[in-house]
Short mmCIF file of C-alpha atoms in Angstrom, two decimals:
data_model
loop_
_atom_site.label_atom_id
_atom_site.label_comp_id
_atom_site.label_asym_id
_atom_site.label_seq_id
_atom_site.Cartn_x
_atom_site.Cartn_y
_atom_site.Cartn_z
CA UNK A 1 2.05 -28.55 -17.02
CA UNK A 2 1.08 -26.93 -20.60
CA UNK A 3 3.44 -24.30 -21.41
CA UNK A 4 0.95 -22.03 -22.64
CA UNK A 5 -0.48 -21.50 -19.01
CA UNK A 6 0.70 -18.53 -16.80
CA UNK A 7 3.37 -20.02 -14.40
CA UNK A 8 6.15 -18.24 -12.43
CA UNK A 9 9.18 -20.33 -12.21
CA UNK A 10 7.90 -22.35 -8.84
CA UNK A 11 4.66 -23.41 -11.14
CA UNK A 12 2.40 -20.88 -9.19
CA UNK A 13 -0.40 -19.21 -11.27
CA UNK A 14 0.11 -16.01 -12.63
CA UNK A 15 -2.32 -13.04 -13.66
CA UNK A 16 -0.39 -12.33 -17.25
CA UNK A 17 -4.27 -13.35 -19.01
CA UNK A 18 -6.27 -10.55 -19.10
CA UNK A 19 -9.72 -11.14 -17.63
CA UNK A 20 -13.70 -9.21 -17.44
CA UNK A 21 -14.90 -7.40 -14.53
CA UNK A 22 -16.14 -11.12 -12.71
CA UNK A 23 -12.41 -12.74 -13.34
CA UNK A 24 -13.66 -14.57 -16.60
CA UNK A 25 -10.48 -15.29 -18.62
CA UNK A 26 -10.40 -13.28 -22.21
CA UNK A 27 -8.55 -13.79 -25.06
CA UNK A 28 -4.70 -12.07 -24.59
CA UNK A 29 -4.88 -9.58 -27.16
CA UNK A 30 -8.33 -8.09 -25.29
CA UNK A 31 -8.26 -5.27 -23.11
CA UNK A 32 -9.49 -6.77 -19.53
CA UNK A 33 -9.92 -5.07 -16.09
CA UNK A 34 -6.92 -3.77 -13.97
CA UNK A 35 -5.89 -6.73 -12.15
CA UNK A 36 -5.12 -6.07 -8.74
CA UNK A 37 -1.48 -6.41 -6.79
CA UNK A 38 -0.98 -10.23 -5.98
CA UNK A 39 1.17 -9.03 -2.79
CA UNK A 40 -0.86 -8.67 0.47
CA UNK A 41 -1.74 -5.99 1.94
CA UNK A 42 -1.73 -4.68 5.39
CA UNK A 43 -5.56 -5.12 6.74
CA UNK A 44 -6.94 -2.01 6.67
CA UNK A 45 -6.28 -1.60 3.14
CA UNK A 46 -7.06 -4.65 2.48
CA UNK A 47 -10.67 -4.14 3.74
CA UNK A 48 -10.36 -0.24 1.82
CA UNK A 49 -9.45 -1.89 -1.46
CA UNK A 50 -11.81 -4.73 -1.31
CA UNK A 51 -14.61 -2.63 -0.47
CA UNK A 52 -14.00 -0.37 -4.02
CA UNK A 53 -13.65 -3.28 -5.90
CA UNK A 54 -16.66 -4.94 -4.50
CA UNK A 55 -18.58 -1.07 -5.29
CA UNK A 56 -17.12 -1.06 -8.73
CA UNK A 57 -19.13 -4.64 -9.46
CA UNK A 58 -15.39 -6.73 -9.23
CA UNK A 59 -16.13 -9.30 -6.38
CA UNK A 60 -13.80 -11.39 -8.19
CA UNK A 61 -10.69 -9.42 -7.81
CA UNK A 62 -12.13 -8.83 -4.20
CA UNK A 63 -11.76 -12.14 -3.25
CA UNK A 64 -7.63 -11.94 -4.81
CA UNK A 65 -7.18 -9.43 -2.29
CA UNK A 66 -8.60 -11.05 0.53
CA UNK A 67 -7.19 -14.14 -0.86
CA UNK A 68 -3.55 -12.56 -0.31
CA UNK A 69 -4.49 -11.15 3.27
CA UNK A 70 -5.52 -15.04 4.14
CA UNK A 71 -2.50 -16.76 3.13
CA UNK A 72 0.34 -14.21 4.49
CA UNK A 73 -1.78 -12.90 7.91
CA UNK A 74 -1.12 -15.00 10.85
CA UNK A 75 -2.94 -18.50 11.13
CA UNK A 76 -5.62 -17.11 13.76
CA UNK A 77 -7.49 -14.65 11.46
CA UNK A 78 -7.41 -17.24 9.07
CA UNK A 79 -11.08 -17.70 8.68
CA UNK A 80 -11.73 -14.15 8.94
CA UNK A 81 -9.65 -13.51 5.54
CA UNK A 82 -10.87 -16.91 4.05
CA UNK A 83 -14.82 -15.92 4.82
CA UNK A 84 -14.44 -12.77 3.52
CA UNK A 85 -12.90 -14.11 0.12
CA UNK A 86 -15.45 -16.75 -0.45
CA UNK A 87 -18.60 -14.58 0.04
CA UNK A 88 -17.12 -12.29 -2.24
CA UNK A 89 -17.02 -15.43 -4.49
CA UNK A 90 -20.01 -16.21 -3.85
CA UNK A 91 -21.06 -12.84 -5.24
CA UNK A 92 -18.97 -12.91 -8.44
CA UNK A 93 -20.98 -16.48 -8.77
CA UNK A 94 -24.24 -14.78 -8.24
CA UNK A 95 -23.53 -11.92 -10.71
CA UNK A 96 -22.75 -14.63 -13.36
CA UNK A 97 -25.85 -16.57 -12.94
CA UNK A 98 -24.66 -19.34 -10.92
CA UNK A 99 -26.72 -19.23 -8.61
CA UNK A 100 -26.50 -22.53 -6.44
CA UNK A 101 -22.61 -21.81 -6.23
CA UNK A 102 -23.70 -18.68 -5.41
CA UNK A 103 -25.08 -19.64 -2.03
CA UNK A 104 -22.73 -22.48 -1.43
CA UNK A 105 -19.58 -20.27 -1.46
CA UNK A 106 -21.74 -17.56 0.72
CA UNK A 107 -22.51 -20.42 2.84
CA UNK A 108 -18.96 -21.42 3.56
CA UNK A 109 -18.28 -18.09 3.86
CA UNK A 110 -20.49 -16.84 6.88
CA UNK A 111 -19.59 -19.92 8.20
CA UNK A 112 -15.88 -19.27 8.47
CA UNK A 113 -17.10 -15.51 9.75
CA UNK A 114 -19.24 -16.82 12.30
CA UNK A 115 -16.34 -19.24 13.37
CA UNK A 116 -13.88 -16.23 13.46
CA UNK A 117 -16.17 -14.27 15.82
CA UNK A 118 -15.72 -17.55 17.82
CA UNK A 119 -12.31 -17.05 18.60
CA UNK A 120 -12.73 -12.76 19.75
CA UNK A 121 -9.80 -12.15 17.36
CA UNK A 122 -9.71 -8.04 15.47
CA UNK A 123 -12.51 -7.85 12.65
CA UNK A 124 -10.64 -4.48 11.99
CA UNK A 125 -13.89 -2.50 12.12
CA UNK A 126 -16.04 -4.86 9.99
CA UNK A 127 -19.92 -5.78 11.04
CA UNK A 128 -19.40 -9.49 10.69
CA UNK A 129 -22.97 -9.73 11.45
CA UNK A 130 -23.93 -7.26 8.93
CA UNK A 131 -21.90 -8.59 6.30
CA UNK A 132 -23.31 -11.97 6.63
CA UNK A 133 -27.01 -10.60 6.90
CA UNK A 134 -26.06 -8.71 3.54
CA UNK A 135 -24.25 -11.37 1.77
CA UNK A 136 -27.60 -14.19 2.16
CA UNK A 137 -29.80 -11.54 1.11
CA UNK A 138 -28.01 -10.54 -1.88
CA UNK A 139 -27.83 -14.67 -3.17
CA UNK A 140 -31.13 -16.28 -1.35
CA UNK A 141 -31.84 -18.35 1.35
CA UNK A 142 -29.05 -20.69 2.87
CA UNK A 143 -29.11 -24.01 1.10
#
C-alpha cells in the first residue's frame, strides 16, 4: 500500500483528500467541497441529507451517505441502500460526461430497487417507482 494514500490504521480509505462537487480528487492544498460524515445515519436522515446533496448538484457525496446506510442497516434493506447509492452514481457519472457508466450504474441501480420492492420491506416514504422513472430519464434509455 503507498504511504501517500489516505488509510486509517485497518487500511480502510479515508476522506483526508479534498475533492470537487462530483467526488473528483483535487490537489491537497485546494479548497474542495464539505465532505460528508463517513458514520451512518439513521434512515430518515439519511434520505433528508441525501436528498440536499443530490439538490445542491453532489450525487457523489450522495451515494457516501447511502453508501454508509447500506453497509451498517440490517442485511434485508440491503438493496434498497445499495440502489439508491448507485443511481446516485450513476448521476455523478452522467454529470461528468460519462455517459454509458451513466446508465450502467442507473441500471444496476433500479434493479436492486425493483428487487427491494420484491421483498415488501420499509422504503421509508420513498416513490421507488418514481425514483426509478426519474433516474432513466435523467441518463437515457436502459442499455
Amino acid at each position: 500500500m503507498a504511504a501517500d494514500r489516505d488509510r486509517d490504521a485497518r487500511g480502510r480509505a479515508r476522506q483526508a483528500r479534498p475533492r470537487d462537487a462530483l467526488g473528483r480528487p483535487l490537489p491537497y492544498d485546494a479548497s474542495g467541497v464539505e465532505p460528508v460524515p463517513e458514520a451512518a445515519l439513521p434512515p430518515h436522515e439519511t434520505i433528508a441529507a441525501a436528498r440536499e446533496l443530490i439538490d445542491a448538484g453532489r450525487p457523489f457525496a450522495a451515494h457516501e451517505v447511502f453508501e454508509a446506510r447500506w453497509k451498517a442497516g440490517p442485511p434485508q434493506e440491503r438493496d434498497l441502500w445499495q440502489g439508491l447509492a448507485q443511481i446516485c452514481v450513476g448521476l455523478t457519472h452522467s454529470a461528468r460526461g460519462n455517459d454509458v457508466g451513466a446508465v450502467r450504474l442507473v441500471d444496476r441501480g433500479t434493479g436492486k430497487l425493483q428487487t427491494y420492492l420484491r421483498s415488501d420491506g420499509p422504503t421509508y416514504g420513498l416513490d421507488l417507482a418514481s425514483i426509478t422513472s426519474c433516474a432513466r430519464a435523467h441518463v437515457g434509455p436502459p442499455g
